[in-house]
Coordinates of C-alpha atoms in Angstrom, one line a residue:
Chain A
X1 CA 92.9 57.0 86.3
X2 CA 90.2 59.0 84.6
X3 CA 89.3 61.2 87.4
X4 CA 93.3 61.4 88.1
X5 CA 93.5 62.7 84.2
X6 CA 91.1 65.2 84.7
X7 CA 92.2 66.9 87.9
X8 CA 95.3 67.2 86.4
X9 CA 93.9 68.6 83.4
X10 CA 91.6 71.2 85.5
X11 CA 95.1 72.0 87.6
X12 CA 96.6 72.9 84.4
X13 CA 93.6 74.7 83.2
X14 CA 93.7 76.8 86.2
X15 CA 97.0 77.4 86.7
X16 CA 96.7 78.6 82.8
X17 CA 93.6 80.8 83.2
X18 CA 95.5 82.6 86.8
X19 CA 98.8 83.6 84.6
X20 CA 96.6 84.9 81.9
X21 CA 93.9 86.6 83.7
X22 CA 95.8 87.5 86.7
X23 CA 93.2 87.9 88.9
X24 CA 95.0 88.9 91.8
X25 CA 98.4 91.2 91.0
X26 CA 100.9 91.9 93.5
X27 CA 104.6 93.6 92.9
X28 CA 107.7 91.4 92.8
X29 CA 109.7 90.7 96.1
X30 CA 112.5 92.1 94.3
X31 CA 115.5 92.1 96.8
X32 CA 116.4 93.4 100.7
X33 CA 116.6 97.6 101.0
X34 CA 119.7 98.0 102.4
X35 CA 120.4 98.9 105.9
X36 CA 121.4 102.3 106.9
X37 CA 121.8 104.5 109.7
X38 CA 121.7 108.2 109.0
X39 CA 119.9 111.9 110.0
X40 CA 116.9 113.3 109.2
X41 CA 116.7 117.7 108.6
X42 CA 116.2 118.0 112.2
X43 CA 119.1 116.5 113.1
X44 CA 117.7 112.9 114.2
X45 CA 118.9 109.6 114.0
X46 CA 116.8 108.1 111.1
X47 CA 117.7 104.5 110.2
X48 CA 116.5 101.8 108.1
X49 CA 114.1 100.3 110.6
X50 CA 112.6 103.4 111.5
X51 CA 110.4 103.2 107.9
X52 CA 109.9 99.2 109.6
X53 CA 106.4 98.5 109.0
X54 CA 105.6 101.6 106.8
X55 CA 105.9 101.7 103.6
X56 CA 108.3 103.9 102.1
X57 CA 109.1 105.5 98.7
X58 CA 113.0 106.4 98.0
X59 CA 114.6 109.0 95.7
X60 CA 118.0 110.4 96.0
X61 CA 118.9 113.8 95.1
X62 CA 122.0 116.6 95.5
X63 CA 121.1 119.3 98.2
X64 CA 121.4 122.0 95.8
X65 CA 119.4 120.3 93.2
X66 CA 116.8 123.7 92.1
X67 CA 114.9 123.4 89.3
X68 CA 116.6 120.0 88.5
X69 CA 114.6 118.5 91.2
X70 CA 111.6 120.2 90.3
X71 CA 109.8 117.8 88.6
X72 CA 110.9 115.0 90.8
X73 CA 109.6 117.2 93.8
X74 CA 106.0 117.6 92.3
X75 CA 105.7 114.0 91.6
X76 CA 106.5 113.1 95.4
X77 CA 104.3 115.9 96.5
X78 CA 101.2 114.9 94.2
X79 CA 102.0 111.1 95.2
X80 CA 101.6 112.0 98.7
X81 CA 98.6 113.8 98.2
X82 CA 96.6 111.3 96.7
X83 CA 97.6 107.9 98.5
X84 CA 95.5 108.8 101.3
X85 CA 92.5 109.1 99.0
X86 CA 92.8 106.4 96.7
X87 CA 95.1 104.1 98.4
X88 CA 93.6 102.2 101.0
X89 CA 96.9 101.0 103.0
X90 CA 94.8 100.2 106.3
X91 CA 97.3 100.9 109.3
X92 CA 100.4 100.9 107.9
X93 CA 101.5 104.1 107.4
X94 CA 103.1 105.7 104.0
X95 CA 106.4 107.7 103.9
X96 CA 108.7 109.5 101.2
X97 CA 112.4 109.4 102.3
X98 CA 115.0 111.7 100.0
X99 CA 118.5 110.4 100.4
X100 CA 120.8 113.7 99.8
X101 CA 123.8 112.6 98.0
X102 CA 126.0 115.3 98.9
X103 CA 127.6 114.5 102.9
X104 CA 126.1 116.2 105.2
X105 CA 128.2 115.0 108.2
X106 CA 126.6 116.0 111.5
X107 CA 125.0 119.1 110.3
X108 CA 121.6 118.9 109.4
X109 CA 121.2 122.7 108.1
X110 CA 122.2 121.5 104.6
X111 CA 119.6 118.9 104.8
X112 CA 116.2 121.5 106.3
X113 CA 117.0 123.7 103.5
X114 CA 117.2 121.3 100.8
X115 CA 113.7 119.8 102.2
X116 CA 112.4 123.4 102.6
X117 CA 113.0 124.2 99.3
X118 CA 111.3 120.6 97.9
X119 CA 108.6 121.1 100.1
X120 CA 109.7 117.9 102.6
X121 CA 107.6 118.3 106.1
X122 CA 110.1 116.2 108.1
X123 CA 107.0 113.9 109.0
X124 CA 105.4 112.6 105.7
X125 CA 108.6 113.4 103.9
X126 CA 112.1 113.7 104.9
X127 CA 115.2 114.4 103.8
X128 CA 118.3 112.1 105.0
X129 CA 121.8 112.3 104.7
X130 CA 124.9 111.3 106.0
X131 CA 129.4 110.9 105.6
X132 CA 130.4 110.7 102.2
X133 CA 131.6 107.0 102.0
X134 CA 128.4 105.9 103.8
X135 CA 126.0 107.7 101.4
X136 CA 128.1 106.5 98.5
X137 CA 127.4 102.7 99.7
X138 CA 124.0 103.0 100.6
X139 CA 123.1 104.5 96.9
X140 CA 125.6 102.7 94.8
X141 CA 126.1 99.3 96.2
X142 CA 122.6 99.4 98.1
X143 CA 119.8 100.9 95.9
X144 CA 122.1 100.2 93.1
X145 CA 122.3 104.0 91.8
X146 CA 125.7 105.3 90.7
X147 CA 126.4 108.5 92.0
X148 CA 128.6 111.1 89.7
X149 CA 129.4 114.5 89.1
X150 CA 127.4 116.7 86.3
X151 CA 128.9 119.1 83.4
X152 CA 129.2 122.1 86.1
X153 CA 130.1 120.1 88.5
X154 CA 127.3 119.4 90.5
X155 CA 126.5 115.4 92.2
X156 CA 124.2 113.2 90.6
X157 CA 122.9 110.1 90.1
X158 CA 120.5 108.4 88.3
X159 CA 116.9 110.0 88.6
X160 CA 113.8 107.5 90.3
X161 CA 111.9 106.2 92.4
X162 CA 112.8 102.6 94.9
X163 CA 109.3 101.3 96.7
X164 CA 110.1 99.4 100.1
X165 CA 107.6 97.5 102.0
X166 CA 107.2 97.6 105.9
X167 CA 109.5 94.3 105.3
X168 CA 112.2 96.1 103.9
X169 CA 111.7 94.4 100.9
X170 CA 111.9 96.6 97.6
X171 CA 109.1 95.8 95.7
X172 CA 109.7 98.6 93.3
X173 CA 112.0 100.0 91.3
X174 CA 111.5 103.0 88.6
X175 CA 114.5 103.6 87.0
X176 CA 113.2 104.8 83.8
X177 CA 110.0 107.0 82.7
X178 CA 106.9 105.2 80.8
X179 CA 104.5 106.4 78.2
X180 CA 102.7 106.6 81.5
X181 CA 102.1 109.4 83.8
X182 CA 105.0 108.9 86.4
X183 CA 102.4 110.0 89.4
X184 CA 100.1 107.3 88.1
X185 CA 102.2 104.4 88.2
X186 CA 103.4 104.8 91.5
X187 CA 99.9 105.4 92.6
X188 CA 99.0 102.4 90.6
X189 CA 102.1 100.3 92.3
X190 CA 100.8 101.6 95.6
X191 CA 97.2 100.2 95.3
X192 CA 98.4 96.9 94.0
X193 CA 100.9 96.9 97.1
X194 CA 98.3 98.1 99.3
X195 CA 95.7 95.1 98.1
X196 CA 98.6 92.6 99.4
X197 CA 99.0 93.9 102.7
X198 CA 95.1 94.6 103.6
X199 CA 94.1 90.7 102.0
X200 CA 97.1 88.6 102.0
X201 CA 95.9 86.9 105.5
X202 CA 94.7 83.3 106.4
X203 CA 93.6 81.5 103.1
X204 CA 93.9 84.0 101.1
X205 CA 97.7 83.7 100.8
X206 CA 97.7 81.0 99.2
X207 CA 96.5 83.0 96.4
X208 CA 99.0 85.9 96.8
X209 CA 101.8 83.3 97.2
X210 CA 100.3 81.8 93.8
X211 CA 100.5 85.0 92.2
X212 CA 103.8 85.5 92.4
X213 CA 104.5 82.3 91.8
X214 CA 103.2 82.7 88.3
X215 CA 104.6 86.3 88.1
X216 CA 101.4 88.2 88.0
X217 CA 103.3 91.7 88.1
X218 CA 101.5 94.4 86.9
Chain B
X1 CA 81.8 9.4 81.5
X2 CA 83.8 10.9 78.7
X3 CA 82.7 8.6 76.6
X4 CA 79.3 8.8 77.8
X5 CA 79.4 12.6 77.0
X6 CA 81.1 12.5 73.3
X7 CA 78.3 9.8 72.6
X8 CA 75.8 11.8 73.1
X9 CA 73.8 14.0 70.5
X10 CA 74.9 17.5 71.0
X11 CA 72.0 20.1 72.5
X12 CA 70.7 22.5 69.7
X13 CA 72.8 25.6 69.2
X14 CA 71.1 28.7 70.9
X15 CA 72.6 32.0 70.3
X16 CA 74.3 33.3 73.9
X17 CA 72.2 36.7 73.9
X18 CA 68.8 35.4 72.0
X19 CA 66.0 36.7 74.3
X20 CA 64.2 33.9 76.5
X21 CA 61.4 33.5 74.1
X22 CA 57.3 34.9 75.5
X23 CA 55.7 32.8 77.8
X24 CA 53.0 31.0 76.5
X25 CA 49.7 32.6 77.4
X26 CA 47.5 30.8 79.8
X27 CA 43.4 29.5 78.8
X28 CA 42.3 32.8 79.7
X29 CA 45.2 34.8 77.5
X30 CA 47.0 35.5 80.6
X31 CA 50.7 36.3 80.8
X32 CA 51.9 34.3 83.2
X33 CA 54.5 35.5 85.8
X34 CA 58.1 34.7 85.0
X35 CA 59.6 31.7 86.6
X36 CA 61.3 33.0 89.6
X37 CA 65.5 32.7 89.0
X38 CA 67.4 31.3 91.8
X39 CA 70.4 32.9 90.7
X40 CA 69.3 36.7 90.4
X41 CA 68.4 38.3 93.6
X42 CA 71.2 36.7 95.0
X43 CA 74.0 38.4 92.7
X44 CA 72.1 41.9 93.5
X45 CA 72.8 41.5 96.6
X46 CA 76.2 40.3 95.9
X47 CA 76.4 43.6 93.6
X48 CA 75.1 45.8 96.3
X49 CA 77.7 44.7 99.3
X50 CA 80.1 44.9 96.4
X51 CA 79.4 48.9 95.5
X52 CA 78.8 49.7 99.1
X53 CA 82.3 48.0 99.8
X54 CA 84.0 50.0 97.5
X55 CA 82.4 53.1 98.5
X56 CA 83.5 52.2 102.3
X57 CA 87.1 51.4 100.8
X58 CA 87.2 54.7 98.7
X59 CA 86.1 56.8 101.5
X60 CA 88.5 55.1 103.8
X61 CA 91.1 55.9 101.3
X62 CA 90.4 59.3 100.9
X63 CA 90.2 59.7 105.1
X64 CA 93.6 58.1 105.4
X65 CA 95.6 59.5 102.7
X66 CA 94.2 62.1 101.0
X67 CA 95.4 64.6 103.9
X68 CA 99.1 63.2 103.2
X69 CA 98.1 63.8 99.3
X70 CA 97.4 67.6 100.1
X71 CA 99.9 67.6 102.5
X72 CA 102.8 66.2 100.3
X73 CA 101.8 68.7 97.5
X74 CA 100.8 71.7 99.1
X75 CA 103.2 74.6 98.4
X76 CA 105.2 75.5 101.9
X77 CA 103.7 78.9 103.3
X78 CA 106.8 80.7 104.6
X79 CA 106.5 82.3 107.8
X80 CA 109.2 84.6 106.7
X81 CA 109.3 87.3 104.2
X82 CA 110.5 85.4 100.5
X83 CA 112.3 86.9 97.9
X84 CA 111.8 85.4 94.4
X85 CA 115.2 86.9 92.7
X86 CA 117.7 84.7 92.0
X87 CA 120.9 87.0 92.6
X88 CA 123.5 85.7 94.8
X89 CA 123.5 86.6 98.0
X90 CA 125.3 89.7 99.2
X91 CA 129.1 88.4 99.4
X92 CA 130.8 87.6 102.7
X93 CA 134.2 88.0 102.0
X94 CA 136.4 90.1 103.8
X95 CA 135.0 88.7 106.8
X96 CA 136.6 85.8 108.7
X97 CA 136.1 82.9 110.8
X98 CA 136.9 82.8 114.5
X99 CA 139.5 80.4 113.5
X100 CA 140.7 82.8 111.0
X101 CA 139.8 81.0 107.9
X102 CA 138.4 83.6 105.3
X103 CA 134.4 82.9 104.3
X104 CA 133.8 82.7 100.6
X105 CA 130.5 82.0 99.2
X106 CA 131.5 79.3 97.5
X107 CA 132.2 77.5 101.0
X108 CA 128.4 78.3 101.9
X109 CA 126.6 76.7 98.9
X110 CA 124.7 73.2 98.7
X111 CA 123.8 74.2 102.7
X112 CA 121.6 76.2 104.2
X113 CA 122.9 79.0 105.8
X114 CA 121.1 81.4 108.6
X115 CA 122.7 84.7 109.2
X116 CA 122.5 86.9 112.0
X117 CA 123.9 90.4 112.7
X118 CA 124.6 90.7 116.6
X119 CA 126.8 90.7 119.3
X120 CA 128.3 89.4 122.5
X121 CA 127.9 92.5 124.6
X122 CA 124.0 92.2 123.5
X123 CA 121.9 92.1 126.5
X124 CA 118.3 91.4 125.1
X125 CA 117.9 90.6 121.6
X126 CA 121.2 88.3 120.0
X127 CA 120.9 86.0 122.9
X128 CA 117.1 85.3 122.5
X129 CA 117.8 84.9 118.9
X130 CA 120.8 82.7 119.7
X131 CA 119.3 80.7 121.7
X132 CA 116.2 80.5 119.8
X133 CA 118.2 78.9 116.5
X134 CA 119.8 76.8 119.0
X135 CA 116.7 74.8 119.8
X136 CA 115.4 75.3 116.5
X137 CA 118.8 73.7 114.9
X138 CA 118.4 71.4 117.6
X139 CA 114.6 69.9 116.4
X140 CA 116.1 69.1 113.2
X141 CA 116.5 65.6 111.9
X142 CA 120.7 64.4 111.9
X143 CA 120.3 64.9 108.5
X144 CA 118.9 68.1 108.4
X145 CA 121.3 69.5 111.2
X146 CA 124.5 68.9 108.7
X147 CA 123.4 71.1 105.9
X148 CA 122.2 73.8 108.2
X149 CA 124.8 76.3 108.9
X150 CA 124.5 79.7 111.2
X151 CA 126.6 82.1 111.6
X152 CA 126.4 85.2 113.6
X153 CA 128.3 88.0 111.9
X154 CA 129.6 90.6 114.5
X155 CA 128.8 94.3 114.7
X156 CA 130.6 95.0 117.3
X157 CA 134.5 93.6 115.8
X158 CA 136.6 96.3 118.2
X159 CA 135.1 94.4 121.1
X160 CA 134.5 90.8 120.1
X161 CA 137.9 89.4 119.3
X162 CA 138.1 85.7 117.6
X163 CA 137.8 83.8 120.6
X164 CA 135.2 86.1 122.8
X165 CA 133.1 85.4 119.8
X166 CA 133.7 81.8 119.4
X167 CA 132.7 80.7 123.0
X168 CA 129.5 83.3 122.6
X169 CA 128.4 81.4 119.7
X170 CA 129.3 77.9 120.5
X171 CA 127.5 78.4 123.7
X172 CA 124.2 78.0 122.2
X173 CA 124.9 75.4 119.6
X174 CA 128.6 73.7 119.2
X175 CA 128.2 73.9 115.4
X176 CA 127.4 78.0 115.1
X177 CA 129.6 79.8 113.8
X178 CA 131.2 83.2 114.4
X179 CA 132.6 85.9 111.6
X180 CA 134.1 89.3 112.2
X181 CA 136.2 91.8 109.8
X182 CA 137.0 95.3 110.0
X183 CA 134.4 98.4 110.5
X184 CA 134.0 99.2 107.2
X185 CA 133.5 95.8 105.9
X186 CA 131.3 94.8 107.9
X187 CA 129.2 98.2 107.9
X188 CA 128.8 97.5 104.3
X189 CA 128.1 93.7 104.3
X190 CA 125.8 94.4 107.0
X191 CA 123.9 96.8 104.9
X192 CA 123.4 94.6 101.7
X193 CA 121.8 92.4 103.8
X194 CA 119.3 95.1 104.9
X195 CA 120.9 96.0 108.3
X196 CA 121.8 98.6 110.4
X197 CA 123.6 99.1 113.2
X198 CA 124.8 102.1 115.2
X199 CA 126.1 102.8 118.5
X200 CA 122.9 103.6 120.9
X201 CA 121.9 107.2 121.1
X202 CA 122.6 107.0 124.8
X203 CA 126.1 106.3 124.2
X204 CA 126.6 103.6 126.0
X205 CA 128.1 100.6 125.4
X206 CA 125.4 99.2 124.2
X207 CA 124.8 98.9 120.2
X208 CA 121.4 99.5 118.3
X209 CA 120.8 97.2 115.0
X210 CA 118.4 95.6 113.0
X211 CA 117.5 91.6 114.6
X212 CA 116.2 90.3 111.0
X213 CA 117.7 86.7 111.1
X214 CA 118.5 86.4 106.8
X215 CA 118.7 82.8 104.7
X216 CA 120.5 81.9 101.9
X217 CA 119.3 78.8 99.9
X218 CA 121.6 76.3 98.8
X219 CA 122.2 77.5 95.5
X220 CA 123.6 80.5 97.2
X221 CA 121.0 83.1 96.5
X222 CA 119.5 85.2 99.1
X223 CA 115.8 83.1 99.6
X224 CA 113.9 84.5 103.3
X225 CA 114.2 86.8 106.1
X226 CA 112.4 86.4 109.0
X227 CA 111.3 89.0 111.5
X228 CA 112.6 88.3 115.4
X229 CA 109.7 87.2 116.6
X230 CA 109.8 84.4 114.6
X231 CA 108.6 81.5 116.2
X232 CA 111.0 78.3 116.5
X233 CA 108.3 76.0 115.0
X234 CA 108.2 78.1 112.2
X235 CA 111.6 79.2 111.5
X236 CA 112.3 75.0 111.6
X237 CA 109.6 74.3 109.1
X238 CA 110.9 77.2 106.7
X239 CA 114.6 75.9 106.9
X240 CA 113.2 72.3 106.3
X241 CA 111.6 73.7 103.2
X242 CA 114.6 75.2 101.8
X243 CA 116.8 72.4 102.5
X244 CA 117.4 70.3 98.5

């Protein structure tokens, strides 16, 4: 009974000292990305299992956007300029994926020059699109963004960031800006995500499945 | 002999724990050895075979059931992908039955249910992952089996009227369960539950979409998806551990 007493007590203890401390961090399993099927800027199918087993980073933004999007567009650009060099993601591969939120129908003109104009490769970053009523669901009902229309008239909807594992899990979703730089975070998110997916193997997920068991979120 | 006993003088008190006094010393102021006991290397041993019986039976113990300790408390391992929110699942409605009757969540909860996005035109993937669940709903206990539902939602409703869609499913287990509804509808169900699906680029008759098979817990919330190439052993031990 004694020894009983005590393993129990050193369970406790270590269940106490893992919430606290937080040795290892990983980023909720917050809910499925929705499934879509829509084109890229050159005109190519580009659907939700494409980005399957990469991970991807989301934002949504009008075609015509300008100097809105501007700041929005630097923080992709710098995100993707840096995760090579201080995230390690192994060999899954890292991806930025714009949703336009104006339909583009079949044409994807509307789509190269918005991604032209933010700076969007087509490889590392693309720019997607799609009919009105399917864009609408995808971003409203999907990423849970509501779409509306601006004082001059212009689409919009609300401004962040949605991180999606190679699961097509979301394991992230910025909604709002910090006290923190917004670059940082994400890169931050990134290397936490990144940790999970290069150590989570064999016994060692016991310990990932522990951690977000007790919530240790960053 | 009672009355022998009572007759006679009582013995001098002695104290139960005084120490055996010295031994007298011999003519030469020698200690001799103490008398040997009769009684004490005998309960040593007895001691001994006791401790190394217990030992035997603890070790024993731990052989035979500490495995089924560990095993009893260790937290499943999923083979599939969790997720820890407790939102509902994505609603069903506007989709029906083969036998017409609208689905409601409501209808789903206190079971397990396994949901998959296929069909009946499929050559490769939907029956594989048909007949896959079908042996895996087939390993599980009587029990098990009655609170384990599975229905194959179709993404191809133009095509797969109610009955096409009933003998397709029923084919692999008699207890599946088909559910169609209009385009739309289904386009957006489909893609709260993280799937696509399109017509193939070739366009042909076949239809491209995503083969995650998707389960909802019990208590109605969206718990594990697993990739297609889950194995059967797996997928059985996952839907074992989500089972009240």
């Amino acid at each position: 009974m004694k020894v009983a007493g005590w393993t129990v007590a050193a369970l406790v203890l270590a269940a106490f000292a893992f919430t606290v401390w937080q040795p290892i961090q990983v980023l909720p399993r917050i809910e499925l990305a929705p499934g879509y099927a829509l084109v890229d800027q050159r005109g190519q199918q580009y659907t939700s299992e494409s980005g399957r087993g990469s991970v991807t980073l989301y934002n949504f933004a009008p075609l015509d956007c300008g100097d809105r999007c501007a700041g929005t567009d630097a923080t992709l650009a710098e995100v993707l300029s840096r995760v090579p060099a201080e995230v390690d993601l192994g060999d899954v591969g890292f991806r930025v994926v714009t949703i336009a939120l104006d339909p583009v129908g079949d044409d994807p003109s509307a789509l190269a020059a918005a991604a032209a104009r933010s700076g969007a490769d087509g490889e590392r970053w693309r720019w997607i699109g799609g009919g009105e009523d399917r864009v609408r669901t995808l971003v409203g009902s999907g990423f849970h963004r509501s779409i509306g229309t601006g004082p001059d008239g212009e689409t919009a909807a609300d401004p962040g960031f949605v991180l999606v594992d190679g699961n097509g899990v979301i394991r992230g979703d910025y909604r709002y800006r910090t006290t923190a730089p917004e670059v940082d975070r994400l890169v931050g998110n990134l290397k936490v995500l990144a940790g999970e997916i290069r150590n989570a193997h064999g016994a060692a997920t016991v310990a990932y499945e522990a951690a977000h068991l007790f919530l240790c979120y960053p | 002999m009672t009355a022998l006993r009572t007759s006679a003088p009582p013995p001098p008190p002695t104290p139960e724990r005084a120490p055996a006094p010295p031994p007298a010393p011999g003519p030469a102021g020698e200690v001799p050895p103490p008398a040997p006991s009769r009684h004490r290397p005998r309960s040593a041993a007895l001691r001994h075979s006791q401790a190394l019986m217990g030992v035997i039976l603890a070790v024993l113990a731990l052989v035979v059931v500490g495995p089924r300790v560990v095993a009893r408390f260790q937290p499943h391992l999923y083979a599939g992908t969790v997720l820890q929110s407790d939102r509902p699942a994505p609603s069903l409605e506007g989709l029906t039955f083969t036998s017409g009757e609208p689905v409601t969540m409501q209808a789903l909860e206190g079971d397990v249910t396994l949901v998959f996005f296929g069909y009946t035109n499929c050559p490769d993937v939907c029956p594989t992952t048909m007949a896959a669940l079908g042996r895996t709903v087939a390993g599980l206990s009587p029990g098990e089996r009655e609170r384990v539902r599975v229905l194959m939602v179709s993404v191809d409703p133009a095509r797969d009227d109610a009955s096409t869609l009933e003998r397709y499913v029923t084919s692999f287990d008699p207890t599946f369960e088909g559910v169609r509804g209009p385009d739309d509808v289904t386009n957006r169900i489909a893609s709260l539950y993280g799937v696509y699906f399109a017509p193939d680029d070739a366009g042909g008759s076949t239809i491209d979409h995503s083969a995650s098979l998707i389960g909802i817990g019990p208590d109605g919330a969206l718990r594990v998806v697993w990739p297609p190439n889950v194995t059967e052993q797996a997928l059985a031990s996952d839907v074992r551990a989500l089972l009240p």
